[in-house]
C-alpha positions as MATLAB code, in Angstrom:
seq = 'XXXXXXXXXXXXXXXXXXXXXXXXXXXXXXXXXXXXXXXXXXXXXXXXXXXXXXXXXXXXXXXXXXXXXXXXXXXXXXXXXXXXXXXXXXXXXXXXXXXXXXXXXXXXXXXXXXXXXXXXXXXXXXXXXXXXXXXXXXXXXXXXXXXXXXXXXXXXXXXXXXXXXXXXXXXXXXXXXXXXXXXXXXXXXXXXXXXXXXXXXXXXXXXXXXXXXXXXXXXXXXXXXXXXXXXXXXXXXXXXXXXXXXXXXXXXXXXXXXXXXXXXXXXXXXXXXXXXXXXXXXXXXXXXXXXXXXXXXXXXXXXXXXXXXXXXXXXXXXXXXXXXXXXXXXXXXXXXXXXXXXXX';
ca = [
       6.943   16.887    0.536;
       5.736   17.746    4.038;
       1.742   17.859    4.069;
       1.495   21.524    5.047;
       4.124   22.018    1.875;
       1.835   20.032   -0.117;
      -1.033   22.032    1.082;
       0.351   25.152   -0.138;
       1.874   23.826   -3.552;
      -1.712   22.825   -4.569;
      -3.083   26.437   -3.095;
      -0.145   28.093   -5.732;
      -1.227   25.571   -8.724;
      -4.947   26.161   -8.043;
      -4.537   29.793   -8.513;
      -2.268   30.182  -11.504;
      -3.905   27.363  -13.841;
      -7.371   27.564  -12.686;
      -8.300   30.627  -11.444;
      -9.313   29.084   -8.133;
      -8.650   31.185   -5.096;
      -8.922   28.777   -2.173;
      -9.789   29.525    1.486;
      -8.690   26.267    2.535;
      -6.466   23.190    1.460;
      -6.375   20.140    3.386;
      -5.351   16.392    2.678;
      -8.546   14.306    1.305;
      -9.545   10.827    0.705;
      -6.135    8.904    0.340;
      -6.079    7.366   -3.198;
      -3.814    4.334   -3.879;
      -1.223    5.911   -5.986;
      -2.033    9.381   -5.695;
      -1.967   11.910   -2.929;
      -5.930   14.020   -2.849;
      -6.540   17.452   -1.796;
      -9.601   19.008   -0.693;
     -10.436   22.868   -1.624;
     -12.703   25.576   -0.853;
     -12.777   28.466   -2.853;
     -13.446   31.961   -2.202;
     -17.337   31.074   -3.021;
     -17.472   28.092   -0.847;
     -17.307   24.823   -3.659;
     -15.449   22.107   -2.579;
     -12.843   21.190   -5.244;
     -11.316   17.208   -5.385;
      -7.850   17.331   -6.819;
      -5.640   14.928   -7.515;
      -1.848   14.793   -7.364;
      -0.052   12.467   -9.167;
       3.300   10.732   -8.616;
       6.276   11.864  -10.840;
       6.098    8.234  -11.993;
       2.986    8.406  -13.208;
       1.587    8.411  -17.524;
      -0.040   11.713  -17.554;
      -1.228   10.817  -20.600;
      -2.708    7.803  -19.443;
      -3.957    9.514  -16.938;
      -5.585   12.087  -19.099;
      -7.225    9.378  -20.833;
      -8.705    7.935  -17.786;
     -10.236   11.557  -17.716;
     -11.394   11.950  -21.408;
     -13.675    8.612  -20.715;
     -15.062    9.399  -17.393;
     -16.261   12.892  -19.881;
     -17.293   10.459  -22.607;
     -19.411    8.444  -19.674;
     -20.912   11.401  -18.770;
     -22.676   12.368  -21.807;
     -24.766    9.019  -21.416;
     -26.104   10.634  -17.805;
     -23.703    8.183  -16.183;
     -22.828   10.127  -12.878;
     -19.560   11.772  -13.427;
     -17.569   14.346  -10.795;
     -17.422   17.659  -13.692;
     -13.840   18.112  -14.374;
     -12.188   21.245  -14.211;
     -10.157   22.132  -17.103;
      -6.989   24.683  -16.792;
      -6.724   28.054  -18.585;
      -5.332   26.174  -20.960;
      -8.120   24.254  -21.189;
      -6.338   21.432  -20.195;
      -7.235   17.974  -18.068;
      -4.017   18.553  -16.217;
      -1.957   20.883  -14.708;
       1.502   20.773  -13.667;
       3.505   23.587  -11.760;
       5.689   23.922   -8.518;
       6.724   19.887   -8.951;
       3.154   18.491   -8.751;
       0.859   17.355  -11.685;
      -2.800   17.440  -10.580;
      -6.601   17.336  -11.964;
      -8.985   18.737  -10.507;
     -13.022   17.974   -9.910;
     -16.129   18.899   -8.485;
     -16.424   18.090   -4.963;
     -19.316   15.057   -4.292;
     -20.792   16.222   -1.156;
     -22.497   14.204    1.440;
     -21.341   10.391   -0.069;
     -20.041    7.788    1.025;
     -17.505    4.659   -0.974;
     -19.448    1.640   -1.547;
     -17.175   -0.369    1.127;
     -20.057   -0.604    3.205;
     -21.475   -3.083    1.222;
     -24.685   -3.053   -1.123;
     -28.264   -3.672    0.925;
     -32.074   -2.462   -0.059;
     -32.782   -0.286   -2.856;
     -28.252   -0.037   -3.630;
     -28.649   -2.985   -5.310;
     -30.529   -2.133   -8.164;
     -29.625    1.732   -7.776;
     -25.684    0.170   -8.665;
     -27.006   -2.252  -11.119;
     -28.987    0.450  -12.831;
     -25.866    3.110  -13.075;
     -23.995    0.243  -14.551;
     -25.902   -0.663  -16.887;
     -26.230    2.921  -18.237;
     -22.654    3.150  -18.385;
     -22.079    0.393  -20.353;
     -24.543    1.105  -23.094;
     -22.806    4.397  -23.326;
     -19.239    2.822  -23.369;
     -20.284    0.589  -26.356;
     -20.367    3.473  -28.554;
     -16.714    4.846  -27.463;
     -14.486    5.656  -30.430;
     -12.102    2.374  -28.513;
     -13.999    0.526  -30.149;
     -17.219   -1.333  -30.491;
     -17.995   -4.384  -28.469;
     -16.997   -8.118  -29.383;
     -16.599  -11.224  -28.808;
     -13.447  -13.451  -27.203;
     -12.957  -16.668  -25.713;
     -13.712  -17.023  -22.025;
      -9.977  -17.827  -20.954;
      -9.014  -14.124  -21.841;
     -11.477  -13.367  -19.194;
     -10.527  -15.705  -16.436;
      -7.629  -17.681  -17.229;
      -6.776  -20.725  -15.861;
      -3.355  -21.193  -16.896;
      -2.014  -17.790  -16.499;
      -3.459  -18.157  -13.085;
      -1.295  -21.733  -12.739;
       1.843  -20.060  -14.050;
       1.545  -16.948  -11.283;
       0.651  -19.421   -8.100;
       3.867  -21.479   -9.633;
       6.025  -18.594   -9.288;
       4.777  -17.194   -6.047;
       4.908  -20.303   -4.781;
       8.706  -20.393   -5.757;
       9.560  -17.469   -4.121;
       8.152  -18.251   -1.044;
      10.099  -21.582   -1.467;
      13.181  -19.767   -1.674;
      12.529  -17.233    1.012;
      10.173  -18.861    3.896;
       7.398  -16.575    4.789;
       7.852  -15.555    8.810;
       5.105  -13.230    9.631;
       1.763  -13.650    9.615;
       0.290  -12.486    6.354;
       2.853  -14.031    4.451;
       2.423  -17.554    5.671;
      -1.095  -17.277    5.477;
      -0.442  -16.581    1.734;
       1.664  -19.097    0.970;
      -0.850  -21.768    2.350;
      -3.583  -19.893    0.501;
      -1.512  -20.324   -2.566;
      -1.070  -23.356   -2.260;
      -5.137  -24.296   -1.987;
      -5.728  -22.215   -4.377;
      -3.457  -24.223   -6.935;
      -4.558  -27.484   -6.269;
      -8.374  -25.966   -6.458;
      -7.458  -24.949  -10.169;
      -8.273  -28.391  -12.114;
     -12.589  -27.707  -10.344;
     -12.026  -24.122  -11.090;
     -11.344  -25.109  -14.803;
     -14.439  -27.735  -14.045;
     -16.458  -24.589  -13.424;
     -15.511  -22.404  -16.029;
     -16.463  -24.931  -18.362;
     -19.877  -24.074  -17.782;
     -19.652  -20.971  -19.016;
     -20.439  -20.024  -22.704;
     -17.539  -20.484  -25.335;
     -17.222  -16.713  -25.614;
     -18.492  -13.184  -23.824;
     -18.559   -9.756  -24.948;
     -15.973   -7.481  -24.268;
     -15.891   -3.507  -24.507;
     -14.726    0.291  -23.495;
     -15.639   -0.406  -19.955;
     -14.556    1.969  -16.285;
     -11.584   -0.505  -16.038;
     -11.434   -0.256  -11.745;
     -14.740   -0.463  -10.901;
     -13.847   -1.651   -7.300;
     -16.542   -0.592   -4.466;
     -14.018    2.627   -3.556;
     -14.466    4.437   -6.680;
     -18.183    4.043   -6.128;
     -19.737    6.278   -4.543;
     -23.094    6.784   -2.806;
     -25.793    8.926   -1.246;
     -28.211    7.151    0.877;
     -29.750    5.075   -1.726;
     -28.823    6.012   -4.855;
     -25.504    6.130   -6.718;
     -23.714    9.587   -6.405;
     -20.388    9.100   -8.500;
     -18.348    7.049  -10.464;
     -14.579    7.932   -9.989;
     -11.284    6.915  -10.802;
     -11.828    5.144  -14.494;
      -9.177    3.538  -16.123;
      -7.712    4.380  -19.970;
     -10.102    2.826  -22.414;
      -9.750   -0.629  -23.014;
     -11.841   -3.734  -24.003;
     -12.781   -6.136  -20.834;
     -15.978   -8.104  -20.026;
     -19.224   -5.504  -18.833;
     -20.463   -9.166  -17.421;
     -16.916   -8.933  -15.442;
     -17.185   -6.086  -14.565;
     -21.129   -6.051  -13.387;
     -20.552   -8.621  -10.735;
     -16.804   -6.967   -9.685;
     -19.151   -4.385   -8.196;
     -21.763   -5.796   -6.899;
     -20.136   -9.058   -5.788;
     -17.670   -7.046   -4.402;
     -16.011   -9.318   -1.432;
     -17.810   -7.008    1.436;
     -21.312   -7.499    0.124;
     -20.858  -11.114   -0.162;
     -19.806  -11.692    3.233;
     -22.166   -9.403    4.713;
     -25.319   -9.698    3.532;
     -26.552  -13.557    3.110;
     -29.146  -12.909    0.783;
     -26.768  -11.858   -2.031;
     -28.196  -14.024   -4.477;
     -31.418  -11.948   -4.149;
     -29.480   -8.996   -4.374;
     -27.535   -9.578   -7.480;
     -30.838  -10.279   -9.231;
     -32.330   -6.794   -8.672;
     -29.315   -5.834   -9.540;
     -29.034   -7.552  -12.893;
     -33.261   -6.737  -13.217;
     -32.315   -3.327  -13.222;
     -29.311   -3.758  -15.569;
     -30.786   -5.437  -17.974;
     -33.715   -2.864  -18.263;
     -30.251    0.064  -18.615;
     -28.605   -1.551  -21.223;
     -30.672   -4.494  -22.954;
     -27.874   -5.296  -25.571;
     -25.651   -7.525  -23.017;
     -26.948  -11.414  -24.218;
     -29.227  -12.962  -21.096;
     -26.703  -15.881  -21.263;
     -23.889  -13.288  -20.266;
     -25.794  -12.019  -17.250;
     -26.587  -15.989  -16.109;
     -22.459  -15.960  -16.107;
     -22.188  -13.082  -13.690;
     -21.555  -14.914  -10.532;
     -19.408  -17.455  -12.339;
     -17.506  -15.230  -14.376;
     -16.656  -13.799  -10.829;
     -16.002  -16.557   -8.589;
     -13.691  -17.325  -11.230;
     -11.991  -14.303  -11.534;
     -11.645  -14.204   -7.681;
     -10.147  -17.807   -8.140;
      -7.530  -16.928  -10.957;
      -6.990  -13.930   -8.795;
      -3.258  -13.479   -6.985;
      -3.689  -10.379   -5.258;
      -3.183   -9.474   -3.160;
      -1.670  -12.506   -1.961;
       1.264  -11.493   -4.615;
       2.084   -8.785   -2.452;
       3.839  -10.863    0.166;
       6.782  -11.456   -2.290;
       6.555   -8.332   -4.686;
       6.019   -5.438   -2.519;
       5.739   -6.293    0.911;
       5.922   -2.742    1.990;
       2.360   -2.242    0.590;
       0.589   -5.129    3.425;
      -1.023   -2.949    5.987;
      -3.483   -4.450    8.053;
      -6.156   -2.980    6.044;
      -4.856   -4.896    2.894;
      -4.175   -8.172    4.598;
      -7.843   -8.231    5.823;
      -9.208   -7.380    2.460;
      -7.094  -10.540    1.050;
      -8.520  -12.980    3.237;
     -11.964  -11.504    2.641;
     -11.418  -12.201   -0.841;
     -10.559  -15.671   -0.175;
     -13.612  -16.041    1.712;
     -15.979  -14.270   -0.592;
     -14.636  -16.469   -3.475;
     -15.305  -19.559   -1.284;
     -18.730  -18.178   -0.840;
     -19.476  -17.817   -4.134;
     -18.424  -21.241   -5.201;
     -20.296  -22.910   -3.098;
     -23.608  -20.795   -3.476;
     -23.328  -20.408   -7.214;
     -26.096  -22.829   -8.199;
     -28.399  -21.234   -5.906;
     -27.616  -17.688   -7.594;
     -27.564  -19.359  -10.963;
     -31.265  -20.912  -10.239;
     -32.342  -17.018   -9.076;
     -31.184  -15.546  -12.087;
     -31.971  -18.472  -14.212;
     -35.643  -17.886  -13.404;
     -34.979  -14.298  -13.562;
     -34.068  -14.298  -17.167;
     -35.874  -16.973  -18.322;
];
């Protein structure tokens, strides 16, 4: 489907299952698996819709709606979703299945990195989030062993097989080979990565959480957090996980040097949102996530699996990962001391 085609198929499915006239329909922010429309209506709102492949789970997909809704009610900072006629999440008509949201006007992704008042603006939002998400009807929050939050030997097991590939089919461009040498480090780093996760406690909490809370679904206004897009279907994962995902997100790390300062405020104003998450799970933050980073194969996997999908923009992000979880290894008692006196 041609853009301009696209353009109009979204005009014709705006109209008949929403009752949105719009002046104007133009390609938006690109999305990773889904095509995103902007349009203006007859009063001048922006609308955000989303067009899904004809591979996708609609029904996942209108679960990943239903709990951004159910965030919402806690004041987490939600796009309002536009339901059809029907009164529907989703609408389908003229070969395209899309949703459709309010506009966010004047923000920004959190690519840019988290500096000044962001930090504890982010760790704030989170927090509120998460004390909402505790009380979704997934489930409420428990308690599992650490290796079903960063897992060690699952981690061995992937490196083994990428590692295979690439044995079988010799990398010969550039991303590739700097893969397979990256794979390789990162297996023999695995027995000190195992070291480190020792230090961790025996179990963490896990609960309803957004599921892809990855600096692009984050969005912001100056300061202060503007949106939280893109959830996930519910399911049960580590908030402490999840908390330093965002705001250890690889671009922060690597450019701003006093992270460990910032991750405090972040995890001061946290901790004030949403009380219930155990001190000892917020000490864990930056270990839980240099070891995530370091069980981590993408996008390194990529190489072998979909090599179609390494642009330039993905292949630096992958060695900024690298970096940022090199960064947080070796800085981690310095954070741990920060928050350790934080908490304590």
């Amino acid at each position: 489907m041609s853009a301009r085609s696209g353009d109009m198929v979204v005009a014709g499915v705006l109209e008949l299952h929403y009752r949105i006239i719009p002046t104007d329909v133009s390609e938006g922010p690109s999305g990773t698996a889904t095509c995103n429309y902007v349009a203006r209506d007859t009063d001048g709102r922006r609308w955000f819709v989303k067009a899904y492949p004809v591979s996708a789970d609609l029904g996942a997909e209108r679960r990943s709606i239903e709990l951004a809704e159910f965030a919402a009610l806690g004041s987490a900072p939600v796009p309002v979703m536009r339901r059809t006629l029907d009164g529907d999440l989703i609408a389908t008509g003229g070969g395209l299945s899309v949703s459709v949201a309010a506009f966010v006007e004047g923000a920004e992704t959190a690519e840019g990195g988290l500096s000044g008042k962001r930090w504890a603006a982010v760790g704030e939002t989170v927090g509120r989030l998460h004390r909402t998400l505790a009380r979704h009807p997934a489930g409420p929050p428990c308690r599992v062993p650490v290796r079903q939050v960063c897992d060690v030997k699952r981690a061995r097991q992937r490196l083994e097989r990428l590692l295979a590939c690439f044995s079988k089919r010799p990398p010969t461009s550039e991303f590739p080979t700097w893969a397979r040498e990256t794979a390789v480090r990162r297996n023999e780093a695995l027995p000190a990565v195992a070291a480190m996760l020792e230090e961790l406690p025996a179990s963490l909490t896990v609960q309803t959480v957004h599921g892809d809370l990855a600096s692009p679904n984050l969005l912001l206004r100056g300061q202060q957090v503007a949106a939280l897009i893109d959830f996930r279907p519910p399911g049960h994962r580590s908030p402490a996980w999840e908390l330093g995902r965002i705001v250890l997100d690889p671009r922060t790390v690597l450019a701003e040097p006093h992270w460990p300062t910032g991750l405090a405020e972040a995890i001061t104003a946290y901790r004030a949102a949403n009380p219930a998450l155990p001190a000892e799970e917020l000490l864990a933050v930056p270990r839980v996530a240099a070891g995530y980073l370091a069980c981590s194969v993408y996008p390194l996997s990529e190489a072998v699996d979909d090599p179609a999908a390494v642009t330039p923009e993905l292949a630096a992000y992958g060695r900024n990962r690298h970096a940022a979880m090199v960064e947080l290894r070796e800085r981690l008692t310095e954070a741990e001391e920060v928050l350790h006196d934080l908490l304590h």
